[in-house]
CSV table of C-alpha atoms in Angstrom, one decimal:
chain,number,residue,atom,x,y,z
A,1,MET,CA,-26.0,27.5,10.8
A,2,GLN,CA,-22.3,27.0,11.7
A,3,ASN,CA,-22.9,28.9,14.9
A,4,GLU,CA,-25.7,26.5,15.8
A,5,LEU,CA,-23.4,23.5,15.3
A,6,LYS,CA,-20.8,25.2,17.5
A,7,GLN,CA,-23.5,25.7,20.1
A,8,ILE,CA,-24.4,22.0,20.0
A,9,ILE,CA,-20.8,21.0,20.4
A,10,LYS,CA,-20.2,23.5,23.2
A,11,GLU,CA,-23.5,22.9,25.1
A,12,ILE,CA,-24.2,19.2,24.5
A,13,ILE,CA,-21.4,17.2,22.9
A,14,ALA,CA,-18.3,18.5,24.7
A,15,PRO,CA,-19.8,18.4,28.3
A,16,LEU,CA,-21.2,14.9,27.8
A,17,PHE,CA,-17.9,13.5,26.7
A,18,LYS,CA,-16.0,15.4,29.3
A,19,GLN,CA,-18.3,14.0,32.0
A,20,ASN,CA,-17.3,10.5,30.8
A,21,GLY,CA,-13.6,11.0,30.9
A,22,PHE,CA,-12.9,12.2,27.3
A,23,LYS,CA,-10.4,14.9,26.4
A,24,LYS,CA,-11.1,17.4,23.6
A,25,LYS,CA,-9.0,18.8,20.7
A,26,ALA,CA,-11.0,20.9,18.2
A,27,ASN,CA,-13.9,18.6,17.1
A,28,ASN,CA,-12.1,15.4,18.3
A,29,PHE,CA,-12.6,13.6,21.6
A,30,ALA,CA,-10.6,10.8,23.1
A,31,LYS,CA,-10.8,8.7,26.3
A,32,ILE,CA,-7.3,7.4,26.9
A,33,PHE,CA,-6.5,4.0,28.4
A,34,PRO,CA,-3.1,2.5,29.0
A,35,GLU,CA,-3.0,0.6,25.7
A,36,PHE,CA,-5.7,2.3,23.5
A,37,ALA,CA,-8.2,5.1,23.3
A,38,TRP,CA,-11.9,5.5,22.4
A,39,THR,CA,-12.0,8.2,19.7
A,40,VAL,CA,-14.8,10.4,18.4
A,41,ASN,CA,-14.9,13.0,15.6
A,42,ILE,CA,-17.6,15.4,14.8
A,43,GLN,CA,-17.6,15.5,11.0
A,44,SER,CA,-19.2,18.3,9.0
A,45,SER,CA,-20.5,17.6,5.5
A,46,LYS,CA,-18.4,19.1,2.7
A,47,TRP,CA,-21.6,20.3,1.1
A,48,ASN,CA,-22.5,22.6,4.0
A,49,SER,CA,-23.6,26.1,3.3
A,50,GLU,CA,-24.5,29.2,5.3
A,51,ASP,CA,-28.2,28.2,5.4
A,52,GLU,CA,-27.8,24.4,5.8
A,53,VAL,CA,-25.4,22.4,7.9
A,54,GLU,CA,-25.1,18.6,8.2
A,55,PHE,CA,-22.9,16.8,10.7
A,56,THR,CA,-22.4,13.3,12.0
A,57,ILE,CA,-20.5,11.5,14.8
A,58,ASN,CA,-17.7,9.0,13.9
A,59,THR,CA,-16.1,6.6,16.4
A,60,GLY,CA,-13.1,4.4,16.5
A,61,ILE,CA,-10.5,2.7,18.7
A,62,TYR,CA,-6.9,4.0,18.5
A,63,ASN,CA,-3.8,2.1,19.4
A,64,GLU,CA,-0.5,4.0,19.0
A,65,LYS,CA,1.7,0.8,18.7
A,66,LEU,CA,-0.5,-0.4,15.9
A,67,PHE,CA,-0.3,3.0,14.2
A,68,ARG,CA,3.4,3.1,14.4
A,69,ALA,CA,3.8,-0.4,13.0
A,70,ILE,CA,1.6,0.1,10.0
A,71,ASN,CA,2.6,3.7,9.0
A,72,GLU,CA,5.9,5.4,8.2
A,73,TRP,CA,5.0,8.7,9.8
A,74,GLU,CA,4.6,9.9,13.4
A,75,PRO,CA,1.1,9.8,14.9
A,76,SER,CA,-0.7,12.8,16.1
A,77,ASN,CA,-0.1,13.9,19.7
A,78,PHE,CA,-3.8,13.4,20.3
A,79,PRO,CA,-5.6,10.1,19.5
A,80,MET,CA,-7.7,10.7,16.3
A,81,GLU,CA,-10.7,8.8,15.0
A,82,VAL,CA,-9.3,9.0,11.5
A,83,GLU,CA,-6.2,7.1,12.6
A,84,SER,CA,-8.2,4.4,14.5
A,85,VAL,CA,-9.5,0.9,13.8
A,86,LEU,CA,-13.1,-0.3,14.2
A,87,ARG,CA,-14.3,3.0,12.8
A,88,ILE,CA,-18.0,3.3,12.8
A,89,ARG,CA,-20.5,6.1,12.3
A,90,ILE,CA,-23.5,6.8,14.6
A,91,ASN,CA,-26.1,5.9,12.0
A,92,GLU,CA,-24.4,2.5,11.6
A,93,LEU,CA,-24.6,1.9,15.3
A,94,LYS,CA,-28.3,2.8,15.2
A,95,ASN,CA,-28.9,0.8,12.0
A,96,SER,CA,-30.3,3.9,10.5
A,97,SER,CA,-30.2,5.2,6.9
A,98,GLN,CA,-30.0,8.8,8.2
A,99,ASN,CA,-26.3,9.6,7.9
A,100,TRP,CA,-26.5,13.2,9.1
A,101,TYR,CA,-28.0,15.5,11.7
A,102,LYS,CA,-29.4,18.4,9.7
A,103,LEU,CA,-29.5,22.1,10.7
A,104,SER,CA,-31.4,24.7,8.8
A,105,LYS,CA,-33.7,27.7,9.4
A,106,ALA,CA,-36.6,25.2,9.5
A,107,THR,CA,-34.8,23.0,12.1
A,108,ASN,CA,-36.0,22.8,15.7
A,109,LEU,CA,-32.6,23.3,17.3
A,110,ASP,CA,-33.8,21.9,20.7
A,111,GLU,CA,-34.9,18.7,19.0
A,112,VAL,CA,-31.5,18.2,17.4
A,113,LYS,CA,-29.8,18.8,20.7
A,114,LYS,CA,-32.0,16.3,22.4
A,115,GLN,CA,-31.4,13.7,19.7
A,116,VAL,CA,-27.6,14.2,19.8
A,117,GLU,CA,-27.6,13.9,23.6
A,118,LYS,CA,-29.7,10.8,23.4
A,119,ASP,CA,-27.5,9.2,20.8
A,120,ILE,CA,-24.3,9.9,22.8
A,121,GLN,CA,-25.8,8.6,26.1
A,122,ASN,CA,-27.8,5.6,24.8
A,123,VAL,CA,-25.8,4.5,21.8
A,124,ILE,CA,-22.2,5.7,21.6
A,125,LEU,CA,-21.1,5.4,25.3
A,126,PRO,CA,-22.7,2.0,25.7
A,127,TYR,CA,-21.1,0.8,22.5
A,128,PHE,CA,-17.6,1.9,23.7
A,129,GLU,CA,-18.1,0.0,27.0
A,130,GLN,CA,-17.5,-3.3,25.2
A,131,PHE,CA,-13.9,-2.2,24.7
A,132,LYS,CA,-12.3,-2.1,28.1
A,133,THR,CA,-9.1,-4.1,27.4
A,134,ILE,CA,-6.8,-4.6,24.5
A,135,GLU,CA,-8.2,-8.2,24.3
A,136,ASP,CA,-11.6,-6.7,23.7
A,137,VAL,CA,-10.2,-4.6,20.8
A,138,ILE,CA,-8.6,-7.7,19.3
A,139,ARG,CA,-11.8,-9.7,19.7
A,140,GLY,CA,-13.8,-6.8,18.1
A,141,LEU,CA,-11.5,-7.0,15.0
A,142,GLU,CA,-11.8,-10.8,14.9
A,143,ASN,CA,-15.6,-10.6,15.2
A,144,LYS,CA,-15.8,-8.1,12.4
A,145,GLU,CA,-13.7,-10.3,10.2
A,146,GLU,CA,-15.9,-13.3,10.9
A,147,LEU,CA,-18.9,-11.3,9.7
A,148,GLY,CA,-17.1,-10.6,6.4
A,149,LEU,CA,-16.4,-6.9,7.3
A,150,TYR,CA,-12.7,-6.7,6.6
A,151,GLU,CA,-10.3,-3.9,7.8
A,152,ASN,CA,-6.6,-3.8,7.0
A,153,PRO,CA,-5.6,-7.5,7.2
A,154,HIS,CA,-2.4,-6.5,9.0
A,155,TYR,CA,-4.1,-5.0,12.0
A,156,LEU,CA,-4.6,-8.3,13.7
A,157,THR,CA,-1.2,-9.6,12.8
A,158,ILE,CA,0.4,-6.6,14.4
A,159,LEU,CA,-1.7,-6.8,17.5
A,160,TYR,CA,-1.1,-10.5,17.9
A,161,GLU,CA,2.6,-9.9,17.8
A,162,ILE,CA,2.7,-6.8,20.0
A,163,TYR,CA,0.6,-8.5,22.7
A,164,GLY,CA,2.4,-11.8,23.0
A,165,GLU,CA,0.6,-14.1,20.5
A,166,HIS,CA,3.6,-14.7,18.2
A,167,ASP,CA,2.4,-18.0,16.8
A,168,ARG,CA,-0.9,-16.5,15.7
A,169,ALA,CA,0.9,-13.5,14.2
A,170,GLN,CA,3.2,-15.8,12.3
A,171,ARG,CA,0.4,-18.0,10.9
A,172,ARG,CA,-1.7,-15.0,10.0
A,173,ILE,CA,1.1,-13.1,8.1
A,174,ASN,CA,1.8,-16.2,6.1
A,175,GLU,CA,-1.9,-16.7,5.3
A,176,VAL,CA,-2.2,-13.1,4.2
A,177,TYR,CA,1.0,-13.3,2.1
A,178,ALA,CA,-0.3,-16.5,0.4
A,179,LYS,CA,-3.6,-14.8,-0.6
A,180,THR,CA,-2.0,-11.6,-1.8
A,181,LYS,CA,-1.5,-11.3,-5.6
A,182,ASP,CA,-0.2,-7.7,-5.9
A,183,HIS,CA,3.6,-7.5,-6.1
A,184,LEU,CA,3.9,-4.3,-4.2
A,185,GLN,CA,1.6,-5.6,-1.4
A,186,LYS,CA,3.8,-8.7,-1.2
A,187,GLU,CA,6.9,-6.5,-0.8
A,188,PHE,CA,5.1,-4.5,2.0
A,189,ILE,CA,4.2,-7.7,3.8
A,190,ILE,CA,7.8,-8.9,3.7
A,191,GLU,CA,8.9,-5.5,5.1
A,192,LEU,CA,6.3,-5.6,7.8
A,193,ALA,CA,7.3,-9.1,8.8
A,194,ASN,CA,10.9,-8.0,9.1
A,195,ARG,CA,9.8,-5.0,11.3
A,196,LEU,CA,7.8,-7.4,13.5
A,197,GLY,CA,10.4,-10.1,13.7
A,198,LEU,CA,8.3,-12.5,11.7
A,199,ASN,CA,9.1,-14.7,8.7
A,200,VAL,CA,7.3,-15.0,5.4
A,201,ASN,CA,7.2,-18.4,3.8
């Protein structure tokens, strides 16, 4: 069934993303803008076998400046979904409990192809369209936090500082520091503040 998955990627997934301005590296796709990138990863299940293959589509928003600020290692030379923020899987975008597309000898391959094509065209690409500027990305993180869906608390601090909202960055890092109980995390926040030119009170 691995050949069938490769066929779907080659015949359906890769052409669709290419038509919409994405570049490809292995099973990863990225549409690159000046300050960020839309990222996609085709993930295979670790439980796959010769007779049954499951895969899904993961999406995210990648910002190299954010990655460099939060990590101590060099980023990949291709924007990767695994190194992104606002990561979300296709089934979450569809509000579906079905996490995986399934391929087996009993599968109608054409039906899977049609479903994948439909999901990319009608779900993934329209979802990405809400992120056209870095301000949209920041707003997306803020909205997610307001809903109680928290990512790394430092993402917004870093983005505020990088993109000219110093006062908001300063307030936020102090708020995060005040709420943090773990000693090692507090040390990291102080180190991050120093790197960003912020002060922790």
